[in-house]
C-alpha cells in the first residue's frame, strides 16, 4: 500500500495507563520520550520528514496521544518534562500520534480493498472498539457514540458487518489481572452474546488487552455460564492478513478460541 | 620538587585540603578516612566503591566509582558503603524460560516510568533503562547483551524512583540466557573434555609445587592462548 513502517530503534513502554492527575509529571515522561525518538529518527535519516508515529495497540495509542495533546496544550508542563529529561533533546510537540486504522482511513479503504486477494464473502464480523480507541472525545479516532471506522475496515476485506450495541462497552480492562476476573468474564458474556444474537461469526478488536479479555476469559465465562458458546476473537490485523492471502502471518496459534475450524468450514483456509 | 597543587573537597560536609590529581578514594584516604567496606579492586572492576557527589554550583547529583574518578576542587563527597537490595532465591534448573521469569521474580520492574535516572547513574555507561525495558518484555538476550559489563555497583538501584534492583534482574536474565538460550561454545566443551581426560593434571601438580618466585616468573612468561573470534560467538 506504498507505506513502509520503521520501528523506533529504542522504544520504551508507554506506561499503559494515562495519568489524569494534574501534577503528575512523571508518568508523562515515558510517552514523551518515545516521541523524542521519532524526531531523532528524522534527524538520523531513518525516516524522511515523517513525524507520524503509528501505533497498533489502542491502549498505547491512547496514552501516547493524550500525553502529546497535554504537552501541546500546556507549554509549562512541556517545559517541566523537557527540563527533567535534561539528557534528551527537547520535545517540541511536532510528532503526530496515529492509530494504524487512521492510516488506513487516510490512505483510503478502497486501497485496502484493492489488496484483498481472498474477499471474506459471507463471513459475519462484529467490531469491538472498547474504550481507548474512542474516548475521550478529541483523543479517540472516531465518534465515541457511533463509530464506523472498523466497520469500513471489515467491509473493505469483503466481510459482512454485524453491529453490536455493546461495541464500546468496557471489557473490564485491568480487572483481568486483579481479583475481579469474574467481572471480565461477565462482560465477555454480554458482549459476545450480543454479537451472536445478531448473527456474528467472530469479533475483531484493535486492543491486545480487550482481545485477551474477550478471548482468553471465555474459559471462565463458560465455567460461570455452561450454556455459553465460544466465539473466536481476532486482532484486526489477523483478519487483514487472512484476506490479503498472507496465511503464514495470521498467527492463529496465539488465539485461545481457535478460529481455524470455522474459517476452514467457510472455505477461507485450506485443509 | 615543585609544590603540590592542593584542592578543597568536602567529605560529608567537612572541608579538607588534598593534593590535586587523586582519585576520590585516595583523596578520602588522604583526609584520614579508612575504607573497611566500599573498596575492593581499586581498578574499576569490582563495583564496591559506589560514590555520590555534587560539584560546586551544579544542580546535578552525580554518581561514580570512587577508585576511578578524579577529585576536583569544591566537590561534595560521600561514600556509599553498601546498597541494600533483595536478591530473590531461585533454582536455575527449575525456571521456565518460556515465561517472563524476570517479571515473576522481580514484578517491580513493571513500575519503571522510563525516567532514565538509572542510565544516568551508571558508571559503566550502560543503557540501564533499556535493559529494564527489555526485561519487562522478557527479552533475556537483549538484557544480557546490554548488561554484560555491569559490575553490580548498585548506583542505579540507589537512584531508581521505582525501587527496582536492576543488577539482580540483569544477573538473573544472563543466567537464564546462558543456561537455556545460548549454545555452549565449542571451545568450552573441548576444554572441559580435556580437563576430564586429565590433560592438565601433571601441569597443575607442577604449579602446586612451585615456590612463590618460580610462580611469579612463570606468570610473567605465560602464553595466552588465542581463541579464534568465531568460536566465542553465540551464533
Ligand atoms: S547497571 Fe547499575 S549496578 Fe550495574 S554497573 Fe551500572 S549502575 Fe552499577
Ligand atoms: S531509574 Fe527506575 S524508573 Fe527510572 S528508568 Fe531506570 S528503572 Fe525505570
Ligand atoms: S574498588 Fe573496585 S571498582 Fe572501585
XYZ file of C-alpha atoms in Angstrom, chain B residues 30-220:
191
model
C 44.494 11.272 52.368
C 41.967 13.122 54.526
C 42.118 10.304 57.059
C 39.223 8.018 56.123
C 39.859 4.326 56.120
C 37.912 2.042 53.792
C 36.749 -1.057 55.550
C 33.841 -1.586 53.157
C 33.207 0.199 49.912
C 36.548 -0.638 48.375
C 37.915 -3.696 46.630
C 39.932 -3.942 43.457
C 40.792 -0.223 43.194
C 40.803 -0.752 39.449
C 37.224 -0.185 38.305
C 36.257 -3.844 38.122
C 34.655 -4.956 41.355
C 31.950 -2.341 41.793
C 32.499 -1.995 45.541
C 33.264 1.722 45.596
C 29.993 3.357 44.552
C 30.172 7.019 45.426
C 27.918 10.051 45.184
C 28.898 13.689 44.880
C 27.954 17.130 43.756
C 30.188 19.652 42.082
C 30.272 23.218 43.232
C 27.500 25.315 41.718
C 25.845 22.445 39.873
C 22.374 21.020 40.427
C 23.366 17.572 39.234
C 23.619 14.769 41.744
C 26.457 12.705 40.367
C 27.455 9.085 40.820
C 30.745 7.358 40.109
C 33.266 4.738 41.149
C 35.467 6.345 43.800
C 38.550 4.487 42.572
C 38.133 5.746 39.012
C 37.146 9.372 39.358
C 39.484 12.264 39.967
C 38.592 14.536 42.869
C 38.000 18.137 41.829
C 38.132 21.357 43.745
C 34.855 22.083 45.512
C 33.403 18.584 45.340
C 30.976 17.416 47.996
C 31.696 13.754 48.631
C 30.058 10.846 50.416
C 30.807 7.182 50.047
C 28.075 4.560 49.737
C 29.363 1.566 51.636
C 26.530 -0.678 50.525
C 23.264 -0.537 48.588
C 20.530 -2.651 50.171
C 18.842 -4.832 47.574
C 16.983 -8.114 47.806
C 18.125 -10.878 45.567
C 15.462 -13.481 45.059
C 16.199 -17.127 45.621
C 15.692 -19.392 42.664
C 16.877 -22.674 41.337
C 18.129 -22.001 37.850
C 17.334 -25.590 36.836
C 13.675 -25.163 37.685
C 12.922 -21.953 35.807
C 10.793 -21.887 32.683
C 12.459 -19.576 30.145
C 9.297 -19.618 28.022
C 7.723 -17.424 30.670
C 8.846 -13.982 31.782
C 10.727 -15.189 34.829
C 12.143 -11.690 35.407
C 8.681 -10.238 35.849
C 7.705 -13.147 38.066
C 10.659 -12.786 40.458
C 11.014 -9.029 40.251
C 7.490 -7.757 39.465
C 8.562 -4.229 40.414
C 10.300 -3.892 37.029
C 6.833 -3.117 35.705
C 6.826 0.048 37.805
C 9.506 1.598 35.581
C 8.419 5.057 34.425
C 11.246 5.429 31.888
C 12.781 8.334 33.743
C 16.270 7.187 32.692
C 17.766 8.030 36.084
C 19.407 4.601 36.244
C 21.169 5.133 32.933
C 22.464 8.494 34.080
C 23.722 6.926 37.311
C 25.650 4.063 35.731
C 29.443 4.480 35.916
C 29.796 1.786 33.261
C 27.697 3.901 30.911
C 25.289 1.055 30.289
C 21.842 1.638 28.862
C 20.234 0.548 32.110
C 16.735 1.845 31.398
C 16.666 -0.008 28.134
C 17.722 -3.289 29.705
C 14.907 -2.907 32.229
C 12.545 -2.215 29.331
C 13.817 -5.390 27.673
C 13.326 -7.226 30.977
C 9.680 -6.141 31.042
C 9.325 -7.757 27.630
C 11.108 -10.899 28.812
C 13.854 -10.470 26.238
C 16.670 -12.343 28.002
C 19.083 -11.891 25.156
C 18.687 -8.137 24.980
C 19.031 -7.778 28.772
C 22.144 -9.958 28.761
C 23.833 -8.083 25.989
C 23.033 -4.646 27.382
C 24.020 -5.527 30.940
C 27.098 -7.579 30.172
C 29.538 -5.015 31.582
C 27.563 -4.436 34.801
C 29.838 -4.525 37.840
C 26.944 -4.553 40.313
C 27.882 -1.299 41.975
C 24.225 -0.670 42.843
C 24.139 3.003 41.891
C 21.203 2.524 39.506
C 19.366 0.734 42.295
C 20.063 3.506 44.795
C 18.671 6.115 42.405
C 15.600 4.420 40.885
C 12.264 6.004 41.867
C 10.536 2.712 41.067
C 12.747 0.853 43.574
C 13.948 -1.653 41.027
C 17.068 -3.736 41.737
C 18.425 -3.587 38.227
C 21.584 -5.610 38.620
C 19.842 -8.572 40.232
C 17.293 -8.584 37.424
C 20.090 -8.444 34.858
C 22.028 -11.223 36.554
C 19.005 -13.498 36.511
C 18.482 -12.675 32.829
C 22.087 -13.517 31.977
C 21.870 -16.785 33.887
C 18.712 -17.807 32.050
C 20.163 -16.728 28.734
C 23.377 -18.615 29.406
C 21.665 -21.760 30.579
C 18.725 -22.056 28.233
C 19.262 -19.949 25.154
C 22.950 -19.709 24.424
C 24.694 -22.590 22.708
C 27.603 -23.997 24.720
C 30.679 -22.726 22.879
C 32.711 -25.400 21.145
C 35.985 -24.381 22.735
C 34.458 -24.718 26.187
C 33.166 -28.210 25.507
C 36.535 -29.167 24.101
C 38.391 -27.797 27.094
C 36.071 -29.462 29.611
C 36.679 -32.768 27.896
C 40.433 -32.209 28.044
C 40.227 -31.476 31.753
C 38.177 -34.584 32.378
C 40.666 -36.649 30.427
C 43.386 -35.379 32.743
C 45.315 -33.379 30.159
C 46.309 -30.717 32.715
C 46.771 -32.866 35.835
C 50.503 -33.067 35.526
C 50.870 -29.324 34.955
C 48.693 -28.478 37.939
C 50.806 -30.689 40.148
C 53.925 -28.929 38.872
C 52.372 -25.498 39.658
C 51.338 -26.627 43.115
C 54.915 -27.460 43.998
C 56.444 -24.191 42.746
C 57.875 -21.553 45.059
C 56.381 -18.052 45.036
C 59.248 -16.718 42.921
C 59.006 -19.543 40.435
C 55.272 -18.909 40.195
C 55.818 -15.210 39.607
C 58.227 -15.744 36.765
C 56.031 -18.446 35.276
C 53.121 -15.989 35.368
C 55.118 -13.291 33.606
